[in-house]
């Protein structure tokens, strides 16, 4: 999973192996021989008609098998937790022994009692810790093309449902096992259907064969090409939302996330590497090691190879291994070699034939080794769980986080997210003052008066570990070589005003008891002159999609105006009835519907004369033409950033877009499109394509170049006044600091030069249409050392703070890189002929949670073509 630079040895011999089914499965990887099973429960082989590991199983067939055994065995129940984007049912199993079944709800409630130490006496807690079975949760196949684990779960479920051996009975008596058979059914089926379509009759183990070479975008991600193993906290997708709801209902003591990685690698089991979340309780390390050692004991017996400690950190809290760890659980990761290229069998570089059967077997073995180890440590785990919700394990300094209720765009998204994770959010019942309120903007304390209704998240509550991990401005970190981003602080990601305080506040508050909704509805009048939608609103772009879809002619205010009651921001949408005469009889109904469906406030105006600013007939009230947008996809573009743009426009904004394969670009008539959107890429565009695109822009097209693609449209390709920051400094960043750096230190020094996902302070010119609806500063997520040189002939819309000491808000960036980037441009507009090129050097909607800057994309495609 980490990017590896492999030296590929070319074999001049075609590696083709012929196996009969029996030799391919072999006896080495039999699932625990000698166990007696209840004959009324079907085995996977009986039900599917083939040995597990000889074929991949379609998701529908996996579910159908699991449903079958849930009706055949009273130990097993199956539940729904939603549907995927593509409509596949999401289901999970709860399995336990007879003595627990009759009082399952009581056991669940007892477990939740431990998770709120405020409401339970020490004596009662000790009794529950001693008596309650453990809740043990195994999650399979979050990455769709790491497909062996969903095969394995069928054997795991079968044994728990039907086996009568001592080990199984001990697990059933002492625990409630929760199995999530497939966290990402859309991605898995994308892989499995493709693989089946590519597989040959004669089993082919040649790693370069077509059946071992999955096409773009691959099955790892979900429908919108998002990595669901980064979404546990943010819950952008239905797969995560449904799962977290179940998670909060059960709160397990252990959680294991089953993965795969390149087929040349050996099994990874706990513990992982640094950095770790330093806020975790002290005994976390030792307990997680218990499970690694249990898995290893099983592998030693079967002579399976494995490794520990050399990879995989658990710092970022959105993984299936780290989220549970901030919820009182021992969250764990296992990784099997195999992955998409593993197929049914593949020859490794050292000549070993790695079969799907072995991959299934390995995950089956660790599933049981882990469950048995959990049962052996049941009381320890229950106690750890209980203590991790107590204040004695709270290592945070903040006593409260304060989010002012100033109608910032994403505020309610954050409040609702926190509540979904069991966080108690309060609102102040009156104005209050804090002597030392630290601001997220500067990191400095100041005396500040807060308003009635501002939101407070106190840390003296059970979810303190989650709260501190997700809300803290800056996490402590051991070192800077990390697997993922170095900051995810929610107030920064959602660009909120936020504060924290270390002193205890005693103020009157009310608890937030239901999810918050942004203000929506219509203030209508009879015989309106115009309908107005303030562009500052969270869902204003969606309302524009709806208006266009219904055929309304819409204008957008290039300047602010005030109707005597309040001012309306730049970009505000105005529907003039004098230009929509055909809508006269239906406008009231339409506006009501749009306000409700999009989630915006719409105001009807009786006149077009404003008290201040522009009138509605002004030429600064720009007619917006409905746009035809194409998002470029496929090789060599980055499927993640393409997916984020697709999601933002298609799902979030409900704006119809075309997705064009890059290879079509040269041969189609671009004049049918108003906007072309380029996701990130590292591979340079062909000069003939750049030439064609320049011609199209000069003719009136709007080209939006994001991340790595921004670098294709610079002076190098004849676009004047657009230069990337100097490349010699970039080269310096790529080389180790000294010619005498030791071999063993070289990869580390490269890591320190990276900017691994860091919050930078961005200054915004929100008088430019590209930034309409945004405040004049935002936190931009820096993941590279790319930026543009500011230039008088280039409209700089966003630039990094000019002071290198104030530039980095949270995360890691070397001082050398901060000096390089301070004052440089990250968002810009370059008019060219009748059209324009828009540069967004930083990701504007990373994983759809770092969404503070995302309005710039909506502006770029909806407003800019007309402005
Ligand atoms: Zn994975």
PDB file of C-alpha atoms in Angstrom, residues 50-195:
ATOM      1  CA  UNK A  50     -16.816 -24.598  -5.086  1.00  0.00           C
ATOM      2  CA  UNK A  51     -13.973 -24.495  -2.576  1.00  0.00           C
ATOM      3  CA  UNK A  52     -13.350 -21.068  -1.085  1.00  0.00           C
ATOM      4  CA  UNK A  53     -10.328 -19.573  -2.796  1.00  0.00           C
ATOM      5  CA  UNK A  54     -10.797 -21.359  -6.111  1.00  0.00           C
ATOM      6  CA  UNK A  55     -12.980 -18.538  -7.470  1.00  0.00           C
ATOM      7  CA  UNK A  56     -14.009 -15.063  -6.377  1.00  0.00           C
ATOM      8  CA  UNK A  57     -17.567 -14.779  -5.089  1.00  0.00           C
ATOM      9  CA  UNK A  58     -19.919 -12.014  -6.225  1.00  0.00           C
ATOM     10  CA  UNK A  59     -21.131  -9.819  -3.360  1.00  0.00           C
ATOM     11  CA  UNK A  60     -24.761 -10.847  -3.884  1.00  0.00           C
ATOM     12  CA  UNK A  61     -23.746 -14.508  -3.474  1.00  0.00           C
ATOM     13  CA  UNK A  62     -21.755 -13.734  -0.320  1.00  0.00           C
ATOM     14  CA  UNK A  63     -24.823 -12.050   1.195  1.00  0.00           C
ATOM     15  CA  UNK A  64     -27.083 -14.806   0.064  1.00  0.00           C
ATOM     16  CA  UNK A  65     -24.861 -17.376   1.798  1.00  0.00           C
ATOM     17  CA  UNK A  66     -24.679 -15.348   5.013  1.00  0.00           C
ATOM     18  CA  UNK A  67     -28.452 -14.872   5.015  1.00  0.00           C
ATOM     19  CA  UNK A  68     -28.852 -18.610   4.531  1.00  0.00           C
ATOM     20  CA  UNK A  69     -26.741 -19.517   7.563  1.00  0.00           C
ATOM     21  CA  UNK A  70     -28.488 -16.890   9.658  1.00  0.00           C
ATOM     22  CA  UNK A  71     -31.713 -18.775   9.034  1.00  0.00           C
ATOM     23  CA  UNK A  72     -30.044 -22.171   9.590  1.00  0.00           C
ATOM     24  CA  UNK A  73     -28.223 -21.335  12.836  1.00  0.00           C
ATOM     25  CA  UNK A  74     -29.800 -19.624  15.834  1.00  0.00           C
ATOM     26  CA  UNK A  75     -26.366 -18.292  16.827  1.00  0.00           C
ATOM     27  CA  UNK A  76     -26.404 -15.910  13.840  1.00  0.00           C
ATOM     28  CA  UNK A  77     -28.514 -12.807  13.158  1.00  0.00           C
ATOM     29  CA  UNK A  78     -28.171 -10.579  10.128  1.00  0.00           C
ATOM     30  CA  UNK A  79     -29.049  -6.865  10.019  1.00  0.00           C
ATOM     31  CA  UNK A  80     -29.205  -4.134   7.424  1.00  0.00           C
ATOM     32  CA  UNK A  81     -27.324  -0.853   7.860  1.00  0.00           C
ATOM     33  CA  UNK A  82     -28.165   0.910   4.628  1.00  0.00           C
ATOM     34  CA  UNK A  83     -27.371   0.849   0.937  1.00  0.00           C
ATOM     35  CA  UNK A  84     -24.317   1.794  -1.083  1.00  0.00           C
ATOM     36  CA  UNK A  85     -24.310   4.553  -3.710  1.00  0.00           C
ATOM     37  CA  UNK A  86     -24.989   1.826  -6.288  1.00  0.00           C
ATOM     38  CA  UNK A  87     -27.879   0.404  -4.265  1.00  0.00           C
ATOM     39  CA  UNK A  88     -26.207  -2.722  -2.868  1.00  0.00           C
ATOM     40  CA  UNK A  89     -27.571  -3.752   0.535  1.00  0.00           C
ATOM     41  CA  UNK A  90     -25.176  -3.242   3.451  1.00  0.00           C
ATOM     42  CA  UNK A  91     -25.529  -5.987   6.056  1.00  0.00           C
ATOM     43  CA  UNK A  92     -23.704  -7.274   9.130  1.00  0.00           C
ATOM     44  CA  UNK A  93     -23.840 -10.317  11.363  1.00  0.00           C
ATOM     45  CA  UNK A  94     -24.125 -10.617  15.127  1.00  0.00           C
ATOM     46  CA  UNK A  95     -23.051 -14.037  16.385  1.00  0.00           C
ATOM     47  CA  UNK A  96     -23.024 -15.352  19.924  1.00  0.00           C
ATOM     48  CA  UNK A  97     -23.730 -18.427  22.044  1.00  0.00           C
ATOM     49  CA  UNK A  98     -27.003 -19.645  23.470  1.00  0.00           C
ATOM     50  CA  UNK A  99     -26.514 -18.264  26.969  1.00  0.00           C
ATOM     51  CA  UNK A 100     -25.993 -14.722  25.647  1.00  0.00           C
ATOM     52  CA  UNK A 101     -28.735 -14.785  23.017  1.00  0.00           C
ATOM     53  CA  UNK A 102     -31.704 -14.451  25.356  1.00  0.00           C
ATOM     54  CA  UNK A 103     -30.297 -11.355  27.079  1.00  0.00           C
ATOM     55  CA  UNK A 104     -28.446  -9.775  24.189  1.00  0.00           C
ATOM     56  CA  UNK A 105     -30.043  -6.360  24.631  1.00  0.00           C
ATOM     57  CA  UNK A 106     -29.092  -6.283  28.343  1.00  0.00           C
ATOM     58  CA  UNK A 107     -25.506  -7.178  27.475  1.00  0.00           C
ATOM     59  CA  UNK A 108     -25.373  -4.392  24.933  1.00  0.00           C
ATOM     60  CA  UNK A 109     -26.757  -1.897  27.458  1.00  0.00           C
ATOM     61  CA  UNK A 110     -24.254  -3.039  30.102  1.00  0.00           C
ATOM     62  CA  UNK A 111     -21.461  -2.476  27.628  1.00  0.00           C
ATOM     63  CA  UNK A 112     -22.702   1.059  26.945  1.00  0.00           C
ATOM     64  CA  UNK A 113     -22.798   1.690  30.710  1.00  0.00           C
ATOM     65  CA  UNK A 114     -19.039   1.120  30.815  1.00  0.00           C
ATOM     66  CA  UNK A 115     -18.697   3.692  28.046  1.00  0.00           C
ATOM     67  CA  UNK A 116     -20.205   6.398  30.267  1.00  0.00           C
ATOM     68  CA  UNK A 117     -18.357   6.170  33.603  1.00  0.00           C
ATOM     69  CA  UNK A 118     -20.288   9.200  34.921  1.00  0.00           C
ATOM     70  CA  UNK A 119     -23.428   7.142  35.387  1.00  0.00           C
ATOM     71  CA  UNK A 120     -22.080   4.034  37.079  1.00  0.00           C
ATOM     72  CA  UNK A 121     -20.602   3.177  40.467  1.00  0.00           C
ATOM     73  CA  UNK A 122     -17.190   1.540  40.697  1.00  0.00           C
ATOM     74  CA  UNK A 123     -18.779  -1.604  42.138  1.00  0.00           C
ATOM     75  CA  UNK A 124     -21.253  -1.913  39.297  1.00  0.00           C
ATOM     76  CA  UNK A 125     -18.533  -1.228  36.747  1.00  0.00           C
ATOM     77  CA  UNK A 126     -16.375  -4.001  38.229  1.00  0.00           C
ATOM     78  CA  UNK A 127     -19.287  -6.390  38.063  1.00  0.00           C
ATOM     79  CA  UNK A 128     -19.906  -5.641  34.374  1.00  0.00           C
ATOM     80  CA  UNK A 129     -16.189  -5.850  33.574  1.00  0.00           C
ATOM     81  CA  UNK A 130     -16.097  -9.264  35.204  1.00  0.00           C
ATOM     82  CA  UNK A 131     -19.317 -10.678  33.814  1.00  0.00           C
ATOM     83  CA  UNK A 132     -20.133  -9.053  30.502  1.00  0.00           C
ATOM     84  CA  UNK A 133     -19.015 -10.837  27.357  1.00  0.00           C
ATOM     85  CA  UNK A 134     -16.675  -8.886  25.091  1.00  0.00           C
ATOM     86  CA  UNK A 135     -17.929  -7.184  21.950  1.00  0.00           C
ATOM     87  CA  UNK A 136     -15.499  -8.135  19.176  1.00  0.00           C
ATOM     88  CA  UNK A 137     -15.877  -6.662  15.714  1.00  0.00           C
ATOM     89  CA  UNK A 138     -14.153  -7.792  12.534  1.00  0.00           C
ATOM     90  CA  UNK A 139     -14.447  -5.693   9.349  1.00  0.00           C
ATOM     91  CA  UNK A 140     -13.539  -7.153   5.973  1.00  0.00           C
ATOM     92  CA  UNK A 141     -12.680  -5.809   2.531  1.00  0.00           C
ATOM     93  CA  UNK A 142     -12.878  -2.017   2.902  1.00  0.00           C
ATOM     94  CA  UNK A 143     -10.648  -1.801  -0.160  1.00  0.00           C
ATOM     95  CA  UNK A 144     -12.640  -3.537  -2.869  1.00  0.00           C
ATOM     96  CA  UNK A 145      -9.722  -5.041  -4.771  1.00  0.00           C
ATOM     97  CA  UNK A 146      -8.206  -6.514  -1.580  1.00  0.00           C
ATOM     98  CA  UNK A 147     -10.802  -9.167  -2.071  1.00  0.00           C
ATOM     99  CA  UNK A 148      -9.631 -12.256  -0.172  1.00  0.00           C
ATOM    100  CA  UNK A 149     -11.070 -11.194   3.188  1.00  0.00           C
ATOM    101  CA  UNK A 150     -14.712 -11.262   2.058  1.00  0.00           C
ATOM    102  CA  UNK A 151     -14.069 -14.843   0.925  1.00  0.00           C
ATOM    103  CA  UNK A 152     -12.586 -15.558   4.369  1.00  0.00           C
ATOM    104  CA  UNK A 153     -15.533 -14.125   6.303  1.00  0.00           C
ATOM    105  CA  UNK A 154     -17.794 -16.851   4.919  1.00  0.00           C
ATOM    106  CA  UNK A 155     -15.612 -19.515   6.540  1.00  0.00           C
ATOM    107  CA  UNK A 156     -15.321 -17.481   9.751  1.00  0.00           C
ATOM    108  CA  UNK A 157     -19.107 -17.082   9.937  1.00  0.00           C
ATOM    109  CA  UNK A 158     -19.665 -20.754   9.081  1.00  0.00           C
ATOM    110  CA  UNK A 159     -17.438 -21.985  11.882  1.00  0.00           C
ATOM    111  CA  UNK A 160     -19.033 -19.620  14.407  1.00  0.00           C
ATOM    112  CA  UNK A 161     -22.486 -20.675  13.197  1.00  0.00           C
ATOM    113  CA  UNK A 162     -21.992 -24.411  13.121  1.00  0.00           C
ATOM    114  CA  UNK A 163     -18.799 -25.674  14.769  1.00  0.00           C
ATOM    115  CA  UNK A 164     -18.852 -27.573  18.038  1.00  0.00           C
ATOM    116  CA  UNK A 165     -15.168 -27.475  18.997  1.00  0.00           C
ATOM    117  CA  UNK A 166     -13.987 -26.046  22.315  1.00  0.00           C
ATOM    118  CA  UNK A 167     -12.293 -22.958  20.854  1.00  0.00           C
ATOM    119  CA  UNK A 168     -15.432 -21.921  18.970  1.00  0.00           C
ATOM    120  CA  UNK A 169     -17.653 -22.573  21.988  1.00  0.00           C
ATOM    121  CA  UNK A 170     -15.365 -20.539  24.204  1.00  0.00           C
ATOM    122  CA  UNK A 171     -15.610 -17.610  21.794  1.00  0.00           C
ATOM    123  CA  UNK A 172     -19.395 -17.896  21.574  1.00  0.00           C
ATOM    124  CA  UNK A 173     -19.850 -18.125  25.354  1.00  0.00           C
ATOM    125  CA  UNK A 174     -17.630 -15.193  26.168  1.00  0.00           C
ATOM    126  CA  UNK A 175     -18.266 -12.727  23.386  1.00  0.00           C
ATOM    127  CA  UNK A 176     -20.640 -11.180  20.927  1.00  0.00           C
ATOM    128  CA  UNK A 177     -18.925 -11.312  17.541  1.00  0.00           C
ATOM    129  CA  UNK A 178     -19.874  -8.695  14.981  1.00  0.00           C
ATOM    130  CA  UNK A 179     -18.838  -9.429  11.408  1.00  0.00           C
ATOM    131  CA  UNK A 180     -18.964  -6.792   8.672  1.00  0.00           C
ATOM    132  CA  UNK A 181     -18.505  -9.053   5.654  1.00  0.00           C
ATOM    133  CA  UNK A 182     -17.690  -6.293   3.186  1.00  0.00           C
ATOM    134  CA  UNK A 183     -17.293  -2.603   3.950  1.00  0.00           C
ATOM    135  CA  UNK A 184     -17.160  -1.636   0.285  1.00  0.00           C
ATOM    136  CA  UNK A 185     -19.457  -3.785  -1.866  1.00  0.00           C
ATOM    137  CA  UNK A 186     -19.419  -1.406  -4.873  1.00  0.00           C
ATOM    138  CA  UNK A 187     -15.631  -1.457  -5.086  1.00  0.00           C
ATOM    139  CA  UNK A 188     -15.413  -5.192  -4.454  1.00  0.00           C
ATOM    140  CA  UNK A 189     -17.908  -6.015  -7.183  1.00  0.00           C
ATOM    141  CA  UNK A 190     -16.148  -3.624  -9.567  1.00  0.00           C
ATOM    142  CA  UNK A 191     -13.012  -5.703  -9.024  1.00  0.00           C
ATOM    143  CA  UNK A 192     -14.630  -9.135  -8.968  1.00  0.00           C
ATOM    144  CA  UNK A 193     -16.763  -8.612 -12.084  1.00  0.00           C
ATOM    145  CA  UNK A 194     -13.738  -7.262 -13.910  1.00  0.00           C
ATOM    146  CA  UNK A 195     -11.491 -10.081 -12.700  1.00  0.00           C
TER     147      UNK A 195
END
